[in-house]
Every structure is written in C-alpha cells, then in structure tokens.
PDB file of C-alpha atoms and ligand atoms in Angstrom:
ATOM      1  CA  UNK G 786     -29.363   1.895 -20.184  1.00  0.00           C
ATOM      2  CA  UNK G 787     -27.120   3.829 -18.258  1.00  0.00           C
ATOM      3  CA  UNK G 788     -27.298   3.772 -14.064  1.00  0.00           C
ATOM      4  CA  UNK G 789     -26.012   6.382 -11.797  1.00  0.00           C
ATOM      5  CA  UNK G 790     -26.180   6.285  -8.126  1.00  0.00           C
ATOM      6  CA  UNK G 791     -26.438  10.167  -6.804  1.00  0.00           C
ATOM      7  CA  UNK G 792     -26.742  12.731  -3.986  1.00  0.00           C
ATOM      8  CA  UNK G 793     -29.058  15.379  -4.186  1.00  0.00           C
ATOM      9  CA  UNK G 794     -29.976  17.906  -1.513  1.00  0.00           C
ATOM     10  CA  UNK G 795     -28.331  15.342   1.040  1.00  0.00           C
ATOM     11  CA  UNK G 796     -30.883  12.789  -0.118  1.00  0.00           C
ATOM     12  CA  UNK G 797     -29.341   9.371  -2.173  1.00  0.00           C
ATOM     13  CA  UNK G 798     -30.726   7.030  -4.560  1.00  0.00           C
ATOM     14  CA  UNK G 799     -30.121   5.807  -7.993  1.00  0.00           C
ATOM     15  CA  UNK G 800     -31.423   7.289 -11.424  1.00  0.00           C
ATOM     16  CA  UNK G 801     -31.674   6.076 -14.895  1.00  0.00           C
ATOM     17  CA  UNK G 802     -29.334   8.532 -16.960  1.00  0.00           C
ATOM     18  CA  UNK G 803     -31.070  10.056 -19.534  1.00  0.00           C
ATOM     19  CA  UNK G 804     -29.215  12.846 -22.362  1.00  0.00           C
ATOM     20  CA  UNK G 805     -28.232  15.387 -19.924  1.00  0.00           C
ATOM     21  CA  UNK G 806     -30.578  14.334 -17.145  1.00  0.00           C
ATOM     22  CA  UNK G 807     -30.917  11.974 -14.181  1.00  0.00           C
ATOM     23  CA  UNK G 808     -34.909  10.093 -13.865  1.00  0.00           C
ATOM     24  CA  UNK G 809     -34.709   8.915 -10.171  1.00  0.00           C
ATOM     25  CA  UNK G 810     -35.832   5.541  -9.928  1.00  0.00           C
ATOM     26  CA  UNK G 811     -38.387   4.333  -7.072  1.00  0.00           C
ATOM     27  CA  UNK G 812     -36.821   0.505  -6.192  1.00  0.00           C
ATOM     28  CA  UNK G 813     -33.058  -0.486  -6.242  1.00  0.00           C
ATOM     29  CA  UNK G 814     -32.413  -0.351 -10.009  1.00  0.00           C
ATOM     30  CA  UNK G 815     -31.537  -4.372 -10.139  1.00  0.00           C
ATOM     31  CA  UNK G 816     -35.287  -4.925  -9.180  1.00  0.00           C
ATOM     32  CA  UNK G 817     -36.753  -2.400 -11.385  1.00  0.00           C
ATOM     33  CA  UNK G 818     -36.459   1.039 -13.498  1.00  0.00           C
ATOM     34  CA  UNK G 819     -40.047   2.157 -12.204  1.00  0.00           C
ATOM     35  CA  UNK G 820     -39.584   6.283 -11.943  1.00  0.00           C
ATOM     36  CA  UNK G 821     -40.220   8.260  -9.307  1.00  0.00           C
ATOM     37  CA  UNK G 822     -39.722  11.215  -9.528  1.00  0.00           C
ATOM     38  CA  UNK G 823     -39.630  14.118 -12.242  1.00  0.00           C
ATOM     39  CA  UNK G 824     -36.055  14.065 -14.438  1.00  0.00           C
ATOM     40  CA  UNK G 825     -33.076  16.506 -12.860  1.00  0.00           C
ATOM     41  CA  UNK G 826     -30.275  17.860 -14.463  1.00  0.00           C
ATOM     42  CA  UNK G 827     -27.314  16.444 -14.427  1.00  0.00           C
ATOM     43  CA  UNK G 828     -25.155  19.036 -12.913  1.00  0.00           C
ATOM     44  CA  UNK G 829     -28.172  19.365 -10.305  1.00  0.00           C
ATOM     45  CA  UNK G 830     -26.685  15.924  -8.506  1.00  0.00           C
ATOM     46  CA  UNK G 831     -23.713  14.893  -7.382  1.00  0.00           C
ATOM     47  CA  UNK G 832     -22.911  11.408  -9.054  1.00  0.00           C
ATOM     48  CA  UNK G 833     -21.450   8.691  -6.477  1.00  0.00           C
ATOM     49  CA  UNK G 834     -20.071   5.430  -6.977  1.00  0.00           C
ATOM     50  CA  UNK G 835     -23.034   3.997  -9.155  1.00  0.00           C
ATOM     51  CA  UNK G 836     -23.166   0.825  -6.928  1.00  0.00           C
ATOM     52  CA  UNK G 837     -23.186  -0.522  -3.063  1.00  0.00           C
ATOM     53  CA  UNK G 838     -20.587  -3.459  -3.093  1.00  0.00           C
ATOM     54  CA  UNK G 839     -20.775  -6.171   0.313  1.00  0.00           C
ATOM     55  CA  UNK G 840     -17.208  -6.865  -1.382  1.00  0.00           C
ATOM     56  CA  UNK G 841     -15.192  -6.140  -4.249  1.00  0.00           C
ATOM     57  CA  UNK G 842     -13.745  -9.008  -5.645  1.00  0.00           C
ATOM     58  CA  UNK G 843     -10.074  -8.188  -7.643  1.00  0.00           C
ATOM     59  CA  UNK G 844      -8.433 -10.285 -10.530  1.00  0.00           C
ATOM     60  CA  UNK G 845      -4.241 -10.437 -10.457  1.00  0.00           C
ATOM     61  CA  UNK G 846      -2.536 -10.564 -13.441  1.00  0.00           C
ATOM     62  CA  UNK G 847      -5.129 -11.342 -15.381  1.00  0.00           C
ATOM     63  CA  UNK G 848      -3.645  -9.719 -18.857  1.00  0.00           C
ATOM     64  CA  UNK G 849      -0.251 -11.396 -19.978  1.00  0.00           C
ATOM     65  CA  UNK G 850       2.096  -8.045 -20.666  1.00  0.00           C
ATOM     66  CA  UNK G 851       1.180  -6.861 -16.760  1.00  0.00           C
ATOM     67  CA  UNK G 852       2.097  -9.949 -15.770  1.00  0.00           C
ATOM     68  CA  UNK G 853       5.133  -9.866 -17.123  1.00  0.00           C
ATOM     69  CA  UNK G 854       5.735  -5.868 -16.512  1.00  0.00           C
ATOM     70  CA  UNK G 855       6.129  -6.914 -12.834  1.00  0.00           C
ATOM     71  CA  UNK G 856       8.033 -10.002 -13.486  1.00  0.00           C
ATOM     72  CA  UNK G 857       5.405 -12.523 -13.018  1.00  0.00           C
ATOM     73  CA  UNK G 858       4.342 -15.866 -14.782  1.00  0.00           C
ATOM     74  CA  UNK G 859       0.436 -15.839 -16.206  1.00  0.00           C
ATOM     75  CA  UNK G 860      -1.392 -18.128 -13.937  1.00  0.00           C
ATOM     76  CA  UNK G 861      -3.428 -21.523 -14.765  1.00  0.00           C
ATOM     77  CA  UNK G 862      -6.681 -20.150 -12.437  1.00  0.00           C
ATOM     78  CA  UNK G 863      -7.511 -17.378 -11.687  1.00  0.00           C
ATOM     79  CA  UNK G 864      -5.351 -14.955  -8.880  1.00  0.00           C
ATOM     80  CA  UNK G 865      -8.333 -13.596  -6.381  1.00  0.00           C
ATOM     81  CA  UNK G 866      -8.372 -11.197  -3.764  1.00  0.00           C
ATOM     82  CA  UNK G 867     -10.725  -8.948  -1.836  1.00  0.00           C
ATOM     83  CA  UNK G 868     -10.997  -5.122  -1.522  1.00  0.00           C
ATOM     84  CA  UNK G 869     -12.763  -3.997   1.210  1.00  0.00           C
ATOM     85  CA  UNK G 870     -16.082  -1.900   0.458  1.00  0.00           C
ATOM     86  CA  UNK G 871     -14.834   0.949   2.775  1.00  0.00           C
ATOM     87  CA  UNK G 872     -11.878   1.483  -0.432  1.00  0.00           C
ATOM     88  CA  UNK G 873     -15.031   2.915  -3.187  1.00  0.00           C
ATOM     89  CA  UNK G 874     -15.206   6.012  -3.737  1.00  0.00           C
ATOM     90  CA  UNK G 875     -16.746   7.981  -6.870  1.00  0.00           C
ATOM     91  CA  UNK G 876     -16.497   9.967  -9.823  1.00  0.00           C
ATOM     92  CA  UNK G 877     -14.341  13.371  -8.611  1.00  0.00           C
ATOM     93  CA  UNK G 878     -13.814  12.036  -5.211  1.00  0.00           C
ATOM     94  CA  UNK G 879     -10.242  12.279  -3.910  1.00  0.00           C
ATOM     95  CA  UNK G 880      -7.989   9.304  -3.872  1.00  0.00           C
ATOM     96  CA  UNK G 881      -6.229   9.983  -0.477  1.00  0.00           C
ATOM     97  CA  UNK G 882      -2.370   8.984  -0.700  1.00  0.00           C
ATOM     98  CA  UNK G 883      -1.300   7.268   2.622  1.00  0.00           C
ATOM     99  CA  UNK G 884       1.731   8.122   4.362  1.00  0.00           C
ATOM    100  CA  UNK G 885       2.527   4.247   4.849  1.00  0.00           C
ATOM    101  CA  UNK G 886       3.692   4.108   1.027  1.00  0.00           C
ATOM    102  CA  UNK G 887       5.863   6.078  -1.524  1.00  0.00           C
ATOM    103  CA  UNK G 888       4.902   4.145  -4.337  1.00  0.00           C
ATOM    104  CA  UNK G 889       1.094   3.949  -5.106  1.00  0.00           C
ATOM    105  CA  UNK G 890       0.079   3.116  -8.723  1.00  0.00           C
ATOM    106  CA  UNK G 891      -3.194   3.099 -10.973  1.00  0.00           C
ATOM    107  CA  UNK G 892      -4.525   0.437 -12.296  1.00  0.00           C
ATOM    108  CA  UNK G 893      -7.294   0.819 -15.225  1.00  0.00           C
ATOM    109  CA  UNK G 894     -10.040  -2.032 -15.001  1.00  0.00           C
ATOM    110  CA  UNK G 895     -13.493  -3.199 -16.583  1.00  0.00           C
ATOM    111  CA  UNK G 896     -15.761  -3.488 -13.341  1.00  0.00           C
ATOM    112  CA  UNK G 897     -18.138  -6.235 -13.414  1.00  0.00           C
ATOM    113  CA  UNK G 898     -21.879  -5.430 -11.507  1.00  0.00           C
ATOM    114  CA  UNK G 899     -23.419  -8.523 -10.242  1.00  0.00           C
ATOM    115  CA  UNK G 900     -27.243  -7.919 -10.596  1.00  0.00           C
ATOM    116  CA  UNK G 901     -28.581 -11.169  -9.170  1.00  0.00           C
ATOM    117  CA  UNK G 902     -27.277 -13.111  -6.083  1.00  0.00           C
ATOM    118  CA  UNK G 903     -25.639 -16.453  -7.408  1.00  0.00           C
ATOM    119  CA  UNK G 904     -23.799 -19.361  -6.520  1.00  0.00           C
ATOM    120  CA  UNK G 905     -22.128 -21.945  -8.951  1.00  0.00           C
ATOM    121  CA  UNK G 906     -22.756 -20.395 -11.851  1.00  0.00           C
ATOM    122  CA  UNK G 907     -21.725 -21.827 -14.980  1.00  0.00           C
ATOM    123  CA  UNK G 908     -20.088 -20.124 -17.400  1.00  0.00           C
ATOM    124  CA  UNK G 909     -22.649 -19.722 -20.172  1.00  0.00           C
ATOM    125  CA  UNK G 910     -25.198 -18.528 -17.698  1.00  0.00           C
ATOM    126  CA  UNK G 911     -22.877 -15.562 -16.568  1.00  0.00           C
ATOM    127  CA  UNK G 912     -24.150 -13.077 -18.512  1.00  0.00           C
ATOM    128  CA  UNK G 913     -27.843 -13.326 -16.790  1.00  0.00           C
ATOM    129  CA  UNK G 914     -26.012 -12.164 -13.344  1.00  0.00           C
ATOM    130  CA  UNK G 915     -24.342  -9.464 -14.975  1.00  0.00           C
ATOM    131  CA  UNK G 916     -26.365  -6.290 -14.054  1.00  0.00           C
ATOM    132  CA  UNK G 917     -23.650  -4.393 -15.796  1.00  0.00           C
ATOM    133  CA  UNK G 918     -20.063  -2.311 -16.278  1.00  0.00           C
ATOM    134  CA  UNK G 919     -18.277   0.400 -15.116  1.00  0.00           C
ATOM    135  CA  UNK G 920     -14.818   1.813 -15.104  1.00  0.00           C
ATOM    136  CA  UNK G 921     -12.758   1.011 -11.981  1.00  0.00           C
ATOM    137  CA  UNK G 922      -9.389   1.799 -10.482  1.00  0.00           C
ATOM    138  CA  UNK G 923      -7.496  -0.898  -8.486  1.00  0.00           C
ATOM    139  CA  UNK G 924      -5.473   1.540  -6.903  1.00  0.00           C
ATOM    140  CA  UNK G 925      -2.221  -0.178  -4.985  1.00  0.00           C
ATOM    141  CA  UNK G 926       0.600   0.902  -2.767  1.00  0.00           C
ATOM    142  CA  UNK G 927       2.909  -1.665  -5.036  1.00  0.00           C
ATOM    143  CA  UNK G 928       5.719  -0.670  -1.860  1.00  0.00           C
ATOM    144  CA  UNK G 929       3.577  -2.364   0.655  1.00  0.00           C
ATOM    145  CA  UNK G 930       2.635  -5.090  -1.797  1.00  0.00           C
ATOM    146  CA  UNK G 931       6.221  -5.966  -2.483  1.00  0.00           C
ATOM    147  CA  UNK G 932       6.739  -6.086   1.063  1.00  0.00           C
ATOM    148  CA  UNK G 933       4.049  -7.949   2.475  1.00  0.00           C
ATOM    149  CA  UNK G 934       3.239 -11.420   1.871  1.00  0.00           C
ATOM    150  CA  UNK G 935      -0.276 -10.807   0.513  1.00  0.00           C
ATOM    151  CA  UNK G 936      -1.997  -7.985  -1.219  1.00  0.00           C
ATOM    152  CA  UNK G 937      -4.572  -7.298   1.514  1.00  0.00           C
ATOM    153  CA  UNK G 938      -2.516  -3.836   2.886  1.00  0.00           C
ATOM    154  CA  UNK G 939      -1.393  -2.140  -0.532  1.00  0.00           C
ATOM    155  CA  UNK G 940      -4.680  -2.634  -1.803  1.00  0.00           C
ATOM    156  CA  UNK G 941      -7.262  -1.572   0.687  1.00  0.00           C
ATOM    157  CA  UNK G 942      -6.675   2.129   1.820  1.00  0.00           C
ATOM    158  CA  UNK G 943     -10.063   4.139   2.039  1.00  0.00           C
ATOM    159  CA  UNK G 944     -10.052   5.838  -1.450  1.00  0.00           C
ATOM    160  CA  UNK G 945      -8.364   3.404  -3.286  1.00  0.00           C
ATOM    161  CA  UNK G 946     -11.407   2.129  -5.172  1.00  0.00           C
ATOM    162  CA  UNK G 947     -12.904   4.732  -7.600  1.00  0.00           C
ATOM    163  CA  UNK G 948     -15.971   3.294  -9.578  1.00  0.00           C
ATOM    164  CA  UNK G 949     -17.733   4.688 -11.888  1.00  0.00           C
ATOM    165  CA  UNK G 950     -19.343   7.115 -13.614  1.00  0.00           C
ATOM    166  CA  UNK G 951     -22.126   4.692 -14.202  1.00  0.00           C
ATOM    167  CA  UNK G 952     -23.139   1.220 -14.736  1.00  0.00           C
ATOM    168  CA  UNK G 953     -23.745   0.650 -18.496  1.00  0.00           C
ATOM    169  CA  UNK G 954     -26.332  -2.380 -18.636  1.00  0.00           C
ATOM    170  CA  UNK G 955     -25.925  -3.381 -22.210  1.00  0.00           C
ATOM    171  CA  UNK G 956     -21.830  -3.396 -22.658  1.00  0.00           C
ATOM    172  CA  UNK G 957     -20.743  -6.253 -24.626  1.00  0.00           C
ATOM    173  CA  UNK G 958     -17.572  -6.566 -22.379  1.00  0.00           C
ATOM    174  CA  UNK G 959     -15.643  -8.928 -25.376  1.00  0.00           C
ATOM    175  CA  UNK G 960     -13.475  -6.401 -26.896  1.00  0.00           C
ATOM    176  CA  UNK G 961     -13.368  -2.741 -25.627  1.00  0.00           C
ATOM    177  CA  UNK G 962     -10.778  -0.568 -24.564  1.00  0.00           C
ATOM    178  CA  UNK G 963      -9.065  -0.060 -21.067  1.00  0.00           C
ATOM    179  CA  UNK G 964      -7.287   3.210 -20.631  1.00  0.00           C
ATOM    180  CA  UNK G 965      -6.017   4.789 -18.258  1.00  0.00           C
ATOM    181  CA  UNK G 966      -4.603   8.428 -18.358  1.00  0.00           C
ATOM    182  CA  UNK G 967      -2.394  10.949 -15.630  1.00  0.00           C
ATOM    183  CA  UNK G 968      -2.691  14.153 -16.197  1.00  0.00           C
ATOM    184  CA  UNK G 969      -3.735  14.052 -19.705  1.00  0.00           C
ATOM    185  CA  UNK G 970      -1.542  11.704 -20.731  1.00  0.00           C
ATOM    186  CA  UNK G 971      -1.887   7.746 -21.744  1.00  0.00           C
ATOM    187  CA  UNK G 972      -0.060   5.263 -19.443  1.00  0.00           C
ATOM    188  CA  UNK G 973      -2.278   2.236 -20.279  1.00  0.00           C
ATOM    189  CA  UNK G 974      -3.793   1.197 -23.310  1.00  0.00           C
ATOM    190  CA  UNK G 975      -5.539  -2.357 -23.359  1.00  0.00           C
ATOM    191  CA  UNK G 976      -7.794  -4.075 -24.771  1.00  0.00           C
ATOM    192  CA  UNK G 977     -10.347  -6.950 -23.102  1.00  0.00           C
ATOM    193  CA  UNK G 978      -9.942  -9.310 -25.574  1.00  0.00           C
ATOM    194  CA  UNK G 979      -6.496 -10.128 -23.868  1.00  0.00           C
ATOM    195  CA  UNK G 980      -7.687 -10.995 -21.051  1.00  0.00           C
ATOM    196  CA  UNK G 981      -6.221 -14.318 -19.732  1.00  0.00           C
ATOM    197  CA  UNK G 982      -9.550 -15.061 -18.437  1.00  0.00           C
ATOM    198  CA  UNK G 983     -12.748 -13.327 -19.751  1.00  0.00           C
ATOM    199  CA  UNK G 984     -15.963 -12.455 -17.910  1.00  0.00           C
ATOM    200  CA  UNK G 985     -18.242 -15.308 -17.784  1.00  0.00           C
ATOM    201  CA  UNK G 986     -15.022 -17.460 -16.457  1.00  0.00           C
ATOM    202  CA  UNK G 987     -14.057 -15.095 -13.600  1.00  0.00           C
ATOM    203  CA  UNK G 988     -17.455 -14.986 -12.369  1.00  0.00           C
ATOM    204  CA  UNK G 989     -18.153 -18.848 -12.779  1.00  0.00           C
ATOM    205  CA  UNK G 990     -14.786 -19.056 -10.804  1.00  0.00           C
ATOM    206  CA  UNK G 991     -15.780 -17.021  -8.535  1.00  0.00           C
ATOM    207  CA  UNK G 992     -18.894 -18.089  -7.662  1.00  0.00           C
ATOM    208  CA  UNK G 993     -17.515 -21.354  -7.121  1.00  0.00           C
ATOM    209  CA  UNK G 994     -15.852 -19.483  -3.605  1.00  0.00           C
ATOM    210  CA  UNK G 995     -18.367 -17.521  -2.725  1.00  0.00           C
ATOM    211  CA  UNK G 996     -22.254 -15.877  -2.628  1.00  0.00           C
ATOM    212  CA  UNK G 997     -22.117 -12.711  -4.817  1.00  0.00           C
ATOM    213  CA  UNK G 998     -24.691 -10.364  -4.286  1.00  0.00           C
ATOM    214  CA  UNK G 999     -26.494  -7.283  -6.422  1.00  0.00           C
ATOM    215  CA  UNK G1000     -23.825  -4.584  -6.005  1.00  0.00           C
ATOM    216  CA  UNK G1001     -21.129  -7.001  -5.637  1.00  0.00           C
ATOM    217  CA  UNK G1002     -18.278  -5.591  -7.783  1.00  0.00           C
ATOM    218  CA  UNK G1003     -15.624  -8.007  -9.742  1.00  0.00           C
ATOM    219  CA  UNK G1004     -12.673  -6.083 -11.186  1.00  0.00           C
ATOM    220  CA  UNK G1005     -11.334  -8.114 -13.963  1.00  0.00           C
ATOM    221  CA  UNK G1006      -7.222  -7.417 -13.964  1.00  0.00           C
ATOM    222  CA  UNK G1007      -5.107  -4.381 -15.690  1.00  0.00           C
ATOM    223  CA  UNK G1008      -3.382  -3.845 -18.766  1.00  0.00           C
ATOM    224  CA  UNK G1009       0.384  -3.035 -18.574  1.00  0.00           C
ATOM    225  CA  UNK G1010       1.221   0.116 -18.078  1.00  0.00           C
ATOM    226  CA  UNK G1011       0.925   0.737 -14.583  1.00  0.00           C
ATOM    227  CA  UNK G1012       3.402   3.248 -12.749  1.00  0.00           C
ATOM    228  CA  UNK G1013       2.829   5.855 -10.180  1.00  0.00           C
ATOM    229  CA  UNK G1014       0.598   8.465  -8.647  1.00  0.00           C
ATOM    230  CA  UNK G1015       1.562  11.777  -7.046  1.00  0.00           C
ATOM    231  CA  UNK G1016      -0.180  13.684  -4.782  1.00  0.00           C
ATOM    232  CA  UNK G1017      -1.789  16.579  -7.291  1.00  0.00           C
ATOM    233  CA  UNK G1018      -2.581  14.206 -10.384  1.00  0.00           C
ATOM    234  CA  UNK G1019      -5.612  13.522 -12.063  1.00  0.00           C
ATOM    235  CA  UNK G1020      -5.694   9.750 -12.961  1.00  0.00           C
ATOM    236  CA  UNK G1021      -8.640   8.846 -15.353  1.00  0.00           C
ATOM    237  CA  UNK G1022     -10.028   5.164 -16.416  1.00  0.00           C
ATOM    238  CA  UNK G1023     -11.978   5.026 -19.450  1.00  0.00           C
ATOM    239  CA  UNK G1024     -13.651   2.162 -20.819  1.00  0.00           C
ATOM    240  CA  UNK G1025     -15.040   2.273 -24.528  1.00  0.00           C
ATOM    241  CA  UNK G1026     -18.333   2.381 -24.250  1.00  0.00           C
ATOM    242  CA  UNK G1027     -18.553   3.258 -21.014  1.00  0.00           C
ATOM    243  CA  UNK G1028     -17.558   6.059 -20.395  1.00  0.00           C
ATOM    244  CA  UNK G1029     -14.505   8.144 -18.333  1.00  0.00           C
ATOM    245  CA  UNK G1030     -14.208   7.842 -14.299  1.00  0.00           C
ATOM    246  CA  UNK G1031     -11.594  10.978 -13.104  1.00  0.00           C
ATOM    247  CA  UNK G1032     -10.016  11.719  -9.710  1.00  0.00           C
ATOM    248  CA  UNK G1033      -7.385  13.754  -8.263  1.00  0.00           C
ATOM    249  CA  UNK G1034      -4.915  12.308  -6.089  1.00  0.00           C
ATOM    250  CA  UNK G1035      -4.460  14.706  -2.642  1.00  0.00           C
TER     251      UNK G1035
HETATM  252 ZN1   ZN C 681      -5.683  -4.837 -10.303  1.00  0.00          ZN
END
C-alpha cells in the first residue's frame, strides 16, 4: 500500500494511493485505512511530505565509499544526529539555498517511517514498528559542516529535508537502489545492501536513546556520490520500489 499525505482545497489529510487516484482516509493512516471519502484524482491534490515527523533522526556515514569520499573512517556504532522537523518539505517544494553557505550538497537516502511508538526495541522486532519507506534528501551545507564542530547548522535549514512522494508500507528495505540525480543526470548510485548498518539495527540503536513516535522519520546514511547544488537545479532521490521525490533548488 502506498500513503500520501495531501492538500486539497486548503484542507489536509492523508489518502491511500490508488492507480491514478488518492482514497482519503478517515483516521491517521498508522491507526487505520478506513475511507472517507469518495477517490480524487491525483493531479486534483497537491501531495506533501507523506508524514508529520516530532524529529528526524539522521545516520552519518553509514555506507563505507561515503565515508571514505569525505575522508572518514567507518564507525563501530552508529553516527546519530537530529534534523529538526521545521527542515521537511515535499514532493516539488523548493529547497531554499541559504546565503550562510556556498557549498550545499544532496544526499540520496532510504527514509525509515516509524508506525508505532517504541522504546528498546530489539532488533528482530524492528520490522513491526516500521510503518514504512520513502525517499529522502539529507540536504547539507558541507561549508558550515566543515566548519563547525557538529552537524546541527549545515544540516537544519528550513527546506533541507524533502520526503517523499509517499510512504510505501510493504518495501523490503534489504537490497534496493538509492539514486540520486541533478538535472537529469546520475551523481549517486547505491545500493542498501551496503549499508554498514541495516534497518532493524539503526532503529534498535536508536531506540535505545530515545521514544520514537508514528511519523518519526530515520534516514539511514548516503551512498557516495555526493557533490553540490546550485540555485536552478532539480535534484531527484529515487528509491527502487519506491518511487522518485524531485525538487528544484531556488
Ligand atoms: Zn546524510
């Protein structure tokens, strides 16, 4: 099933995805697909980012060739950090470049959608607490991350978390690929299998720190390949299976 969070005739809510159609749903979608209301078109609604977040929850270096693209060592635990929930955007939204940096990149990366709120959760029981995927960009001022002695600043401009289209609830997140394309043209191709750490272990991990809630967004690391955005380009994350999130950077 495929979840999309939308505006309509300045009314929001979230819809099952159907063909070329949107079914609103009555309840928040992690507590129930109960319609309620007749199907619209899709290009009736304007899709948002297909989830609320009370934090988004960011991997470093979590595939070995980035790590080593920006001259670090692959850690022994996982590298965590926070973007704040004022940095989503959606699907078409602009990314806004700041005039603080001259150097902001893209990163392409599997989203993880908590569905449940949990706590300690071991690793084989992950999956249970996964409501489901979508494509995200981990968009970072790499200047100001260089400069600063933590990440908070470079990666937590409004706009620089596009999610989306959708939340695909039955993604088997093992192997698919992470892509990320400017203007048409590839600058990262990955694949999840080399992850340093995989799904269920960044959650576990992470629930070992702290509550996560339904909406609560983990994004699980980038390929290599990361390099810069201009103001003009249209940067676009795809995940197999999945589907293709697109923005223009202004
Ligand atoms: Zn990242």
């Amino acid at each position: 099933m495929r979840i999309v969070r939308f505006e309509r005739q300045g009314a929001t809510g979230y819809g099952r995805l159907e063909g070329e159609t949107v079914v609103p749903l009555r309840d928040r979608p992690w507590e129930g697909v109960a319609t309620a209301d007749e199907a619209v078109p899709l290009e009736a609604v304007r899709l948002l980012a297909p989830c609320e977040p009370s934090k988004i929850v960011a991997v470093g270096r979590n595939y070995r060739a980035h790590a080593a693209e920006l001259g670090n060592e692959v850690p022994a635990s996982p590298i965590i950090f926070l973007k704040p929930p004022t940095a989503v955007i959606g699907p078409d939204d602009a990314i806004v470049y700041p005039a603080a940096s001259k150097n902001v990149h893209h990163e392409a990366e599997l989203a993880v959608v908590i569905g449940r709120r949990c706590r300690h959760v071991r690793p084989n029981d992950v999956p249970s607490y996964v409501w489901g995927y979508t494509c995200g960009n981990d968009v970072t001022a790499r200047d100001l991350q260089r400069l600063d002695e933590q990440w908070t600043r470079s990666k937590s401009f409004d706009t620089f978390c596009p999610l989306g289209p959708w939340i695909d609830t039955e993604l088997d997140p093992a192997d698919v690929s992470v892509i990320c394309r400017v203007n048409g043209l590839v600058r990262q191709s990955g694949r999840t299998r080399d992850m340093v750490f995989g799904v269920s272990a960044l959650v576990a991990f992470i629930s070992e720190v702290m509550t996560l809630e339904p909406g609560d967004v983990i994004l699980t690391g980038t390929p290599e390949g990361v390099g810069p955005l201009a103001r003009g380009d249209v940067v676009e994350v795809e995940i197999e299976g999945v589907g293709v999130l697109r923005n223009r950077v202004v």
